[in-house]
PDB file of C-alpha atoms and ligand atoms in Angstrom:
ATOM      1  CA  MET A  17      91.431  96.486  87.520  1.00 55.00           C
ATOM      2  CA  SER A  18      89.503  96.226  90.797  1.00 80.00           C
ATOM      3  CA  ALA A  19      91.391  95.579  94.007  1.00 94.00           C
ATOM      4  CA  VAL A  20      91.168  92.186  95.666  1.00 97.00           C
ATOM      5  CA  VAL A  21      93.320  93.246  98.622  1.00 98.00           C
ATOM      6  CA  ASP A  22      94.082  96.803  99.644  1.00 98.00           C
ATOM      7  CA  LEU A  23      96.398  97.616 102.559  1.00 98.00           C
ATOM      8  CA  ASP A  24      96.955 101.171 103.638  1.00 98.00           C
ATOM      9  CA  GLY A  25      99.650 101.995 106.202  1.00 98.00           C
ATOM     10  CA  VAL A  26      99.309  98.692 108.040  1.00 98.00           C
ATOM     11  CA  THR A  27     101.355  98.120 111.195  1.00 98.00           C
ATOM     12  CA  PHE A  28     101.143  95.043 113.406  1.00 98.00           C
ATOM     13  CA  SER A  29     103.115  94.030 116.518  1.00 98.00           C
ATOM     14  CA  TYR A  30     103.317  90.903 118.608  1.00 97.00           C
ATOM     15  CA  GLY A  31     103.516  92.420 122.075  1.00 95.00           C
ATOM     16  CA  ASP A  32     106.011  95.235 121.654  1.00 93.00           C
ATOM     17  CA  SER A  33     107.907  93.781 118.717  1.00 96.00           C
ATOM     18  CA  VAL A  34     106.845  95.167 115.371  1.00 98.00           C
ATOM     19  CA  ALA A  35     106.370  92.418 112.718  1.00 98.00           C
ATOM     20  CA  VAL A  36     104.894  94.566 109.924  1.00 98.00           C
ATOM     21  CA  ARG A  37     105.511  98.285 109.721  1.00 98.00           C
ATOM     22  CA  ASP A  38     103.559 100.800 107.656  1.00 98.00           C
ATOM     23  CA  VAL A  39     102.862  98.538 104.668  1.00 98.00           C
ATOM     24  CA  SER A  40     100.672  99.823 101.868  1.00 98.00           C
ATOM     25  CA  LEU A  41      99.956  97.685  98.846  1.00 97.00           C
ATOM     26  CA  THR A  42      97.169  96.810  96.480  1.00 97.00           C
ATOM     27  CA  ILE A  43      96.613  93.456  94.786  1.00 98.00           C
ATOM     28  CA  GLY A  44      94.566  93.684  91.620  1.00 96.00           C
ATOM     29  CA  SER A  45      92.080  91.118  90.389  1.00 96.00           C
ATOM     30  CA  GLY A  46      93.799  88.328  88.444  1.00 96.00           C
ATOM     31  CA  GLU A  47      97.256  89.249  89.688  1.00 97.00           C
ATOM     32  CA  PHE A  48      99.927  86.716  90.663  1.00 97.00           C
ATOM     33  CA  LEU A  49     101.848  88.290  93.532  1.00 98.00           C
ATOM     34  CA  GLY A  50     104.969  86.716  95.008  1.00 97.00           C
ATOM     35  CA  LEU A  51     105.632  87.634  98.626  1.00 97.00           C
ATOM     36  CA  VAL A  52     109.321  87.274  99.464  1.00 96.00           C
ATOM     37  CA  GLY A  53     111.725  88.178 102.264  1.00 95.00           C
ATOM     38  CA  PRO A  54     114.069  86.477 104.719  1.00 94.00           C
ATOM     39  CA  ASN A  55     112.956  84.172 107.542  1.00 93.00           C
ATOM     40  CA  GLY A  56     110.988  86.003 110.197  1.00 95.00           C
ATOM     41  CA  SER A  57     110.519  89.061 107.970  1.00 96.00           C
ATOM     42  CA  GLY A  58     106.749  89.221 108.447  1.00 97.00           C
ATOM     43  CA  LYS A  59     105.492  87.383 105.330  1.00 97.00           C
ATOM     44  CA  THR A  60     103.077  85.070 107.128  1.00 97.00           C
ATOM     45  CA  THR A  61     101.964  87.896 109.400  1.00 98.00           C
ATOM     46  CA  LEU A  62     101.267  90.088 106.373  1.00 98.00           C
ATOM     47  CA  LEU A  63      99.276  87.297 104.696  1.00 97.00           C
ATOM     48  CA  HIS A  64      97.282  86.777 107.900  1.00 97.00           C
ATOM     49  CA  LEU A  65      96.563  90.506 108.022  1.00 97.00           C
ATOM     50  CA  MET A  66      95.320  90.391 104.411  1.00 97.00           C
ATOM     51  CA  LEU A  67      92.953  87.541 105.291  1.00 95.00           C
ATOM     52  CA  GLY A  68      91.641  89.170 108.461  1.00 95.00           C
ATOM     53  CA  LEU A  69      93.329  86.626 110.749  1.00 94.00           C
ATOM     54  CA  HIS A  70      95.106  89.440 112.630  1.00 95.00           C
ATOM     55  CA  SER A  71      93.794  92.945 113.304  1.00 96.00           C
ATOM     56  CA  PRO A  72      96.274  95.710 112.502  1.00 97.00           C
ATOM     57  CA  ASP A  73      97.445  98.084 115.229  1.00 98.00           C
ATOM     58  CA  SER A  74      97.030 100.883 112.734  1.00 98.00           C
ATOM     59  CA  GLY A  75      96.176 101.292 109.086  1.00 98.00           C
ATOM     60  CA  SER A  76      93.310  99.777 107.132  1.00 97.00           C
ATOM     61  CA  ILE A  77      92.716  96.624 105.129  1.00 98.00           C
ATOM     62  CA  GLU A  78      90.060  95.919 102.529  1.00 97.00           C
ATOM     63  CA  LEU A  79      89.208  92.575 100.923  1.00 97.00           C
ATOM     64  CA  PHE A  80      87.169  92.725  97.717  1.00 96.00           C
ATOM     65  CA  GLY A  81      86.356  96.342  98.541  1.00 95.00           C
ATOM     66  CA  GLN A  82      85.005  95.496 102.003  1.00 95.00           C
ATOM     67  CA  PRO A  83      86.733  96.418 105.298  1.00 96.00           C
ATOM     68  CA  VAL A  84      88.376  93.149 106.320  1.00 95.00           C
ATOM     69  CA  GLU A  85      86.778  93.210 109.790  1.00 94.00           C
ATOM     70  CA  GLU A  86      83.347  93.128 108.119  1.00 94.00           C
ATOM     71  CA  PHE A  87      84.279  90.695 105.359  1.00 94.00           C
ATOM     72  CA  ASP A  88      81.774  87.847 105.182  1.00 92.00           C
ATOM     73  CA  GLN A  89      82.501  86.072 101.891  1.00 92.00           C
ATOM     74  CA  GLY A  90      85.009  83.531 103.119  1.00 90.00           C
ATOM     75  CA  GLU A  91      84.144  81.127 100.288  1.00 88.00           C
ATOM     76  CA  ARG A  92      85.866  83.554  97.907  1.00 94.00           C
ATOM     77  CA  ILE A  93      89.216  82.784  99.541  1.00 94.00           C
ATOM     78  CA  GLY A  94      91.275  79.622  99.413  1.00 92.00           C
ATOM     79  CA  TYR A  95      94.055  79.544 101.979  1.00 92.00           C
ATOM     80  CA  VAL A  96      96.792  76.936 102.063  1.00 89.00           C
ATOM     81  CA  SER A  97      98.665  77.584 105.311  1.00 85.00           C
ATOM     82  CA  GLN A  98     102.022  76.131 106.303  1.00 79.00           C
ATOM     83  CA  GLN A  99     100.113  73.792 108.599  1.00 70.00           C
ATOM     84  CA  SER A 100      98.140  72.370 105.674  1.00 65.00           C
ATOM     85  CA  THR A 101     100.990  70.011 104.935  1.00 58.00           C
ATOM     86  CA  ASN A 102     101.370  68.714 108.479  1.00 57.00           C
ATOM     87  CA  ARG A 103     100.764  65.032 108.946  1.00 49.00           C
ATOM     88  CA  GLY A 104      97.689  64.273 110.974  1.00 46.00           C
ATOM     89  CA  GLY A 105      95.468  66.897 109.515  1.00 51.00           C
ATOM     90  CA  THR A 106      92.189  67.913 111.018  1.00 60.00           C
ATOM     91  CA  MET A 107      89.573  66.428 108.743  1.00 61.00           C
ATOM     92  CA  PRO A 108      88.518  62.780 108.997  1.00 81.00           C
ATOM     93  CA  VAL A 109      86.615  63.163 105.732  1.00 91.00           C
ATOM     94  CA  THR A 110      87.354  62.023 102.214  1.00 95.00           C
ATOM     95  CA  VAL A 111      88.776  64.310  99.582  1.00 95.00           C
ATOM     96  CA  ARG A 112      85.467  64.330  97.699  1.00 96.00           C
ATOM     97  CA  GLU A 113      83.577  65.214 100.887  1.00 94.00           C
ATOM     98  CA  ALA A 114      85.957  68.075 101.630  1.00 92.00           C
ATOM     99  CA  VAL A 115      85.648  69.413  98.086  1.00 94.00           C
ATOM    100  CA  THR A 116      81.871  69.054  98.304  1.00 94.00           C
ATOM    101  CA  MET A 117      81.945  71.219 101.437  1.00 91.00           C
ATOM    102  CA  GLY A 118      83.645  73.858  99.347  1.00 90.00           C
ATOM    103  CA  ARG A 119      80.758  73.658  96.895  1.00 92.00           C
ATOM    104  CA  PHE A 120      78.255  74.043  99.762  1.00 88.00           C
ATOM    105  CA  ALA A 121      80.118  77.160 100.869  1.00 85.00           C
ATOM    106  CA  HIS A 122      79.606  78.639  97.413  1.00 86.00           C
ATOM    107  CA  ALA A 123      76.056  77.415  96.777  1.00 84.00           C
ATOM    108  CA  GLY A 124      74.809  78.309 100.265  1.00 82.00           C
ATOM    109  CA  ARG A 125      72.151  75.603 100.067  1.00 78.00           C
ATOM    110  CA  SER A 126      71.625  72.504 102.153  1.00 78.00           C
ATOM    111  CA  ARG A 127      71.242  70.312  99.082  1.00 85.00           C
ATOM    112  CA  LEU A 128      73.432  70.286  96.017  1.00 87.00           C
ATOM    113  CA  SER A 129      72.180  69.899  92.468  1.00 91.00           C
ATOM    114  CA  ASP A 130      73.544  67.442  89.898  1.00 93.00           C
ATOM    115  CA  GLU A 131      75.394  70.371  88.378  1.00 93.00           C
ATOM    116  CA  ASP A 132      77.054  71.115  91.731  1.00 93.00           C
ATOM    117  CA  GLY A 133      78.129  67.484  91.819  1.00 94.00           C
ATOM    118  CA  GLU A 134      79.673  67.851  88.381  1.00 95.00           C
ATOM    119  CA  ILE A 135      81.495  70.978  89.510  1.00 95.00           C
ATOM    120  CA  VAL A 136      82.968  68.994  92.399  1.00 96.00           C
ATOM    121  CA  GLU A 137      84.183  66.289  89.984  1.00 97.00           C
ATOM    122  CA  GLN A 138      85.612  68.946  87.666  1.00 95.00           C
ATOM    123  CA  ALA A 139      87.457  70.580  90.569  1.00 95.00           C
ATOM    124  CA  LEU A 140      89.007  67.205  91.472  1.00 96.00           C
ATOM    125  CA  GLU A 141      90.051  66.763  87.856  1.00 95.00           C
ATOM    126  CA  THR A 142      91.411  70.306  87.442  1.00 92.00           C
ATOM    127  CA  VAL A 143      93.677  69.738  90.398  1.00 92.00           C
ATOM    128  CA  GLY A 144      94.565  66.206  89.309  1.00 92.00           C
ATOM    129  CA  ILE A 145      93.278  64.276  92.330  1.00 94.00           C
ATOM    130  CA  THR A 146      90.326  62.349  90.904  1.00 96.00           C
ATOM    131  CA  ASP A 147      92.092  59.120  91.832  1.00 97.00           C
ATOM    132  CA  LEU A 148      92.337  60.268  95.463  1.00 96.00           C
ATOM    133  CA  ALA A 149      88.681  61.283  95.776  1.00 97.00           C
ATOM    134  CA  ASP A 150      87.711  58.471  98.153  1.00 97.00           C
ATOM    135  CA  ARG A 151      90.811  58.704 100.320  1.00 95.00           C
ATOM    136  CA  ARG A 152      90.650  60.420 103.677  1.00 93.00           C
ATOM    137  CA  ILE A 153      92.344  63.819 103.750  1.00 90.00           C
ATOM    138  CA  ASN A 154      94.329  62.903 106.841  1.00 87.00           C
ATOM    139  CA  GLN A 155      95.841  59.929 105.006  1.00 89.00           C
ATOM    140  CA  LEU A 156      97.288  61.995 102.163  1.00 88.00           C
ATOM    141  CA  SER A 157     100.841  63.181 101.689  1.00 85.00           C
ATOM    142  CA  GLY A 158     101.533  66.862 102.218  1.00 82.00           C
ATOM    143  CA  GLY A 159     101.499  67.631  98.506  1.00 83.00           C
ATOM    144  CA  GLN A 160      98.308  65.670  97.909  1.00 88.00           C
ATOM    145  CA  ARG A 161      96.642  67.434 100.790  1.00 88.00           C
ATOM    146  CA  GLN A 162      97.509  70.843  99.375  1.00 87.00           C
ATOM    147  CA  ARG A 163      95.883  69.812  96.130  1.00 90.00           C
ATOM    148  CA  ALA A 164      92.778  68.761  98.028  1.00 92.00           C
ATOM    149  CA  TYR A 165      92.587  72.187  99.683  1.00 91.00           C
ATOM    150  CA  ILE A 166      92.981  73.833  96.310  1.00 93.00           C
ATOM    151  CA  ALA A 167      90.282  71.632  94.758  1.00 94.00           C
ATOM    152  CA  ARG A 168      87.990  72.730  97.556  1.00 93.00           C
ATOM    153  CA  ALA A 169      88.791  76.370  96.756  1.00 93.00           C
ATOM    154  CA  VAL A 170      88.115  75.723  93.041  1.00 93.00           C
ATOM    155  CA  ALA A 171      84.752  74.110  93.887  1.00 94.00           C
ATOM    156  CA  SER A 172      83.785  77.090  96.024  1.00 92.00           C
ATOM    157  CA  GLU A 173      84.741  79.326  93.074  1.00 92.00           C
ATOM    158  CA  ALA A 174      87.272  81.139  95.234  1.00 94.00           C
ATOM    159  CA  ASP A 175      88.784  84.059  93.381  1.00 94.00           C
ATOM    160  CA  LEU A 176      91.696  84.569  95.749  1.00 97.00           C
ATOM    161  CA  LEU A 177      94.181  81.820  96.539  1.00 96.00           C
ATOM    162  CA  ALA A 178      96.657  82.561  99.338  1.00 96.00           C
ATOM    163  CA  LEU A 179      99.507  80.081  99.735  1.00 95.00           C
ATOM    164  CA  ASP A 180     102.160  80.070 102.449  1.00 94.00           C
ATOM    165  CA  GLU A 181     105.228  78.105 101.292  1.00 91.00           C
ATOM    166  CA  PRO A 182     102.986  75.435  99.780  1.00 87.00           C
ATOM    167  CA  THR A 183     105.786  73.193  98.536  1.00 83.00           C
ATOM    168  CA  VAL A 184     107.863  72.787 101.681  1.00 81.00           C
ATOM    169  CA  GLY A 185     108.583  69.069 101.984  1.00 76.00           C
ATOM    170  CA  VAL A 186     107.288  68.328  98.477  1.00 79.00           C
ATOM    171  CA  ASP A 187     109.641  66.627  96.000  1.00 81.00           C
ATOM    172  CA  ALA A 188     110.931  68.573  92.989  1.00 83.00           C
ATOM    173  CA  GLU A 189     108.734  66.828  90.419  1.00 84.00           C
ATOM    174  CA  SER A 190     105.530  67.322  92.418  1.00 83.00           C
ATOM    175  CA  ARG A 191     106.591  70.881  93.056  1.00 85.00           C
ATOM    176  CA  ASP A 192     106.852  71.655  89.345  1.00 87.00           C
ATOM    177  CA  ALA A 193     103.454  70.082  88.734  1.00 87.00           C
ATOM    178  CA  PHE A 194     102.030  72.075  91.612  1.00 88.00           C
ATOM    179  CA  TYR A 195     103.317  75.354  90.194  1.00 91.00           C
ATOM    180  CA  ARG A 196     101.965  74.479  86.749  1.00 91.00           C
ATOM    181  CA  LEU A 197      98.598  74.018  88.435  1.00 90.00           C
ATOM    182  CA  LEU A 198      98.897  77.464  90.041  1.00 93.00           C
ATOM    183  CA  ASP A 199      99.726  78.959  86.645  1.00 94.00           C
ATOM    184  CA  SER A 200      96.657  77.372  85.071  1.00 92.00           C
ATOM    185  CA  LEU A 201      94.409  78.606  87.910  1.00 93.00           C
ATOM    186  CA  ASN A 202      95.866  82.085  87.498  1.00 96.00           C
ATOM    187  CA  ASP A 203      95.170  81.847  83.741  1.00 95.00           C
ATOM    188  CA  ARG A 204      91.548  81.202  84.667  1.00 92.00           C
ATOM    189  CA  GLY A 205      91.503  84.548  86.475  1.00 94.00           C
ATOM    190  CA  ILE A 206      92.128  83.451  90.067  1.00 96.00           C
ATOM    191  CA  THR A 207      94.216  85.965  91.998  1.00 97.00           C
ATOM    192  CA  ILE A 208      97.218  84.350  93.640  1.00 97.00           C
ATOM    193  CA  VAL A 209      99.341  85.471  96.580  1.00 98.00           C
ATOM    194  CA  LEU A 210     102.271  83.143  97.092  1.00 97.00           C
ATOM    195  CA  ILE A 211     104.860  83.083  99.859  1.00 96.00           C
ATOM    196  CA  GLU A 212     107.789  81.079  98.543  1.00 91.00           C
ATOM    197  CA  HIS A 213     111.283  80.648  99.906  1.00 85.00           C
ATOM    198  CA  ASP A 214     112.841  79.968  96.502  1.00 88.00           C
ATOM    199  CA  ILE A 215     113.212  83.389  94.898  1.00 91.00           C
ATOM    200  CA  GLY A 216     113.792  81.866  91.446  1.00 91.00           C
ATOM    201  CA  VAL A 217     110.456  80.061  91.551  1.00 89.00           C
ATOM    202  CA  VAL A 218     108.679  83.291  92.404  1.00 93.00           C
ATOM    203  CA  THR A 219     110.390  85.496  89.853  1.00 94.00           C
ATOM    204  CA  ASP A 220     109.715  82.864  87.158  1.00 93.00           C
ATOM    205  CA  ARG A 221     106.003  82.886  87.860  1.00 93.00           C
ATOM    206  CA  ALA A 222     104.747  85.979  89.658  1.00 96.00           C
ATOM    207  CA  GLU A 223     104.026  89.081  87.626  1.00 95.00           C
ATOM    208  CA  ARG A 224     104.434  91.247  90.698  1.00 97.00           C
ATOM    209  CA  ILE A 225     106.606  90.976  93.793  1.00 97.00           C
ATOM    210  CA  ALA A 226     106.254  92.327  97.298  1.00 97.00           C
ATOM    211  CA  CYS A 227     109.574  92.101  99.126  1.00 97.00           C
ATOM    212  CA  ILE A 228     109.324  92.632 102.847  1.00 96.00           C
ATOM    213  CA  ASN A 229     111.518  92.739 105.899  1.00 96.00           C
ATOM    214  CA  THR A 230     109.134  94.233 108.439  1.00 97.00           C
ATOM    215  CA  GLU A 231     108.887  97.169 106.059  1.00 97.00           C
ATOM    216  CA  LEU A 232     108.155  96.887 102.367  1.00 97.00           C
ATOM    217  CA  PHE A 233     111.356  97.069 100.287  1.00 96.00           C
ATOM    218  CA  HIS A 234     109.729  96.592  96.913  1.00 95.00           C
ATOM    219  CA  HIS A 235     106.260  96.334  95.494  1.00 96.00           C
ATOM    220  CA  GLY A 236     105.918  96.315  91.767  1.00 95.00           C
ATOM    221  CA  ASP A 237     106.480  94.212  88.696  1.00 95.00           C
ATOM    222  CA  THR A 238     108.885  91.307  88.778  1.00 95.00           C
ATOM    223  CA  GLU A 239     111.217  92.726  86.147  1.00 95.00           C
ATOM    224  CA  SER A 240     111.895  95.905  88.086  1.00 94.00           C
ATOM    225  CA  PHE A 241     112.348  93.810  91.244  1.00 94.00           C
ATOM    226  CA  VAL A 242     114.994  91.628  89.594  1.00 92.00           C
ATOM    227  CA  GLU A 243     116.833  94.727  88.384  1.00 93.00           C
ATOM    228  CA  SER A 244     116.600  96.485  91.739  1.00 93.00           C
ATOM    229  CA  ASP A 245     118.643  96.081  94.928  1.00 93.00           C
ATOM    230  CA  ALA A 246     115.501  95.429  96.952  1.00 92.00           C
ATOM    231  CA  LEU A 247     116.319  91.781  97.651  1.00 90.00           C
ATOM    232  CA  GLU A 248     119.843  92.511  98.886  1.00 90.00           C
ATOM    233  CA  GLU A 249     118.576  95.401 100.920  1.00 92.00           C
ATOM    234  CA  ALA A 250     115.800  93.356 102.476  1.00 92.00           C
ATOM    235  CA  TYR A 251     118.123  90.441 103.268  1.00 88.00           C
ATOM    236  CA  GLY A 252     120.875  92.766 104.450  1.00 87.00           C
ATOM    237  CA  SER A 253     118.500  94.596 106.722  1.00 75.00           C
ATOM    238  CA  THR A 254     118.309  93.179 110.222  1.00 60.00           C
ATOM    239  CA  GLY A 255     114.719  94.270 110.213  1.00 51.00           C
ATOM    240  CA  ARG A 256     113.058  95.055 113.472  1.00 44.00           C
ATOM    241  CA  VAL A 257     116.077  93.866 115.495  1.00 44.00           C
ATOM    242  CA  VAL A 258     117.981  96.987 114.478  1.00 41.00           C
ATOM    243  CA  HIS A 259     115.193  99.138 115.848  1.00 40.00           C
ATOM    244  CA  HIS A 260     115.528  97.512 119.264  1.00 37.00           C
ATOM    245  CA  HIS A 261     119.142  98.651 119.478  1.00 37.00           C
ATOM    246  CA  HIS A 262     118.337 102.272 118.739  1.00 36.00           C
TER     247      HIS A 262
HETATM  248  P1  ADP B 318     107.976  84.987 107.981  1.00 94.14           P
HETATM  249  O1  ADP B 318     106.674  84.433 107.529  1.00 94.14           O
HETATM  250  O2  ADP B 318     108.550  85.981 107.031  1.00 94.14           O
HETATM  251  O3  ADP B 318     108.978  83.935 108.355  1.00 94.14           O
HETATM  252  P2  ADP B 318     106.477  85.780 110.335  1.00 94.14           P
HETATM  253  O4  ADP B 318     105.401  86.664 109.885  1.00 94.14           O
HETATM  254  O5  ADP B 318     106.135  84.368 110.655  1.00 94.14           O
HETATM  255  O6  ADP B 318     107.692  85.844 109.307  1.00 94.14           O
HETATM  256  O7  ADP B 318     107.129  86.402 111.633  1.00 94.14           O
HETATM  257  C1  ADP B 318     107.515  87.775 111.704  1.00 94.14           C
HETATM  258  C2  ADP B 318     108.081  88.074 113.085  1.00 94.14           C
HETATM  259  O8  ADP B 318     107.050  87.966 114.056  1.00 94.14           O
HETATM  260  C3  ADP B 318     109.163  87.113 113.508  1.00 94.14           C
HETATM  261  O9  ADP B 318     110.127  87.813 114.259  1.00 94.14           O
HETATM  262  C4  ADP B 318     108.450  86.123 114.395  1.00 94.14           C
HETATM  263  O10 ADP B 318     109.312  85.597 115.360  1.00 94.14           O
HETATM  264  C5  ADP B 318     107.378  86.973 115.022  1.00 94.14           C
HETATM  265  N1  ADP B 318     106.166  86.193 115.292  1.00 94.14           N
HETATM  266  C6  ADP B 318     105.455  85.472 114.405  1.00 94.14           C
HETATM  267  N2  ADP B 318     104.391  84.902 114.975  1.00 94.14           N
HETATM  268  C7  ADP B 318     104.433  85.271 116.281  1.00 94.14           C
HETATM  269  C8  ADP B 318     103.598  85.013 117.418  1.00 94.14           C
HETATM  270  N3  ADP B 318     102.509  84.262 117.322  1.00 94.14           N
HETATM  271  N4  ADP B 318     103.945  85.576 118.584  1.00 94.14           N
HETATM  272  C9  ADP B 318     105.042  86.359 118.709  1.00 94.14           C
HETATM  273  N5  ADP B 318     105.872  86.639 117.678  1.00 94.14           N
HETATM  274  C10 ADP B 318     105.576  86.107 116.490  1.00 94.14           C
END
C-alpha cells in the first residue's frame, strides 16, 4: 500500500505554545482514518500540517510521496474545512459551476469535452445534489454546501478527502446520509481523513484511528483503539497545558 500522507516527527507551535508534538504517522492509499481527541488537542492543526497549510517547526511531511512544501497536485485533494459550513460562503457561483471548476482542475485544459461534462453530472449525482445544480453555493444550507464541495472533489478525481467536523450543525438524518456517502466514496478507493467529535461515529466507520492530544496517543486499527485506554488517556491528559506548569 503506497502512502498518501507520511508524517515523521512533526512538531508545530503557535508562538511558544506547542500544538502538535513529535507526531509520526502514515496514511495508506484507500484508508479511512478517524482523527479524534478533545477540544483544542491539535486535530485541525495536524490536518492543516498534512495538507501543507502550516509548515512544521521540525519533522517532515510527504503528500503522495512528494515533500509537502513542493506538492503541486492540489486537485488530488478535497478539503472540507470547518468554515465550509458557514453561512455566507465565498463563491457566488452555482453548484454546477463550482463542480465544473473541479473538473477543470483535473483536466488542466481551458475547454472541457462532452465527457468532462458528463463527469460533472455524474459527480453531482454521486453526491446526491443534482436537484441543487443551478442553485448558488452561497444560498445552500451547511450540509448541502459540504456535498457541493465533495462533488467538486469527485469531479476533480481527488484521491484524498480531508474533512474537519463536516456534520457540525447538520441534522441527524442528513448526517447519516452524509456518512453513507463517505463510505461509498471510500469504497471507490478514495482515502479519507475525518475529524469527528462523535467517537461512536468514527469507530463505526474508520478502519484506523489516530487519537491525539498534542502528542499521538494511538495510531492503529479501530479495534485495538476501542480496546485500549488511549481515549481515556488522551482526554485525561491536560495536553500542552501541563507542560507549561513544569
Ligand atoms: P482541535 O482541532 O483539536 O480543536 P486545534 O488544532 O484547533 O485543535 O488547536 C490546537 C491548539 O492550538 C489549541 O490550544 C488552540 O487554541 C491553538 N491554536 C489553534 N489555532 C491557533 C492560532 N491560529 N493561533 C494560536 N493558537 C492556535
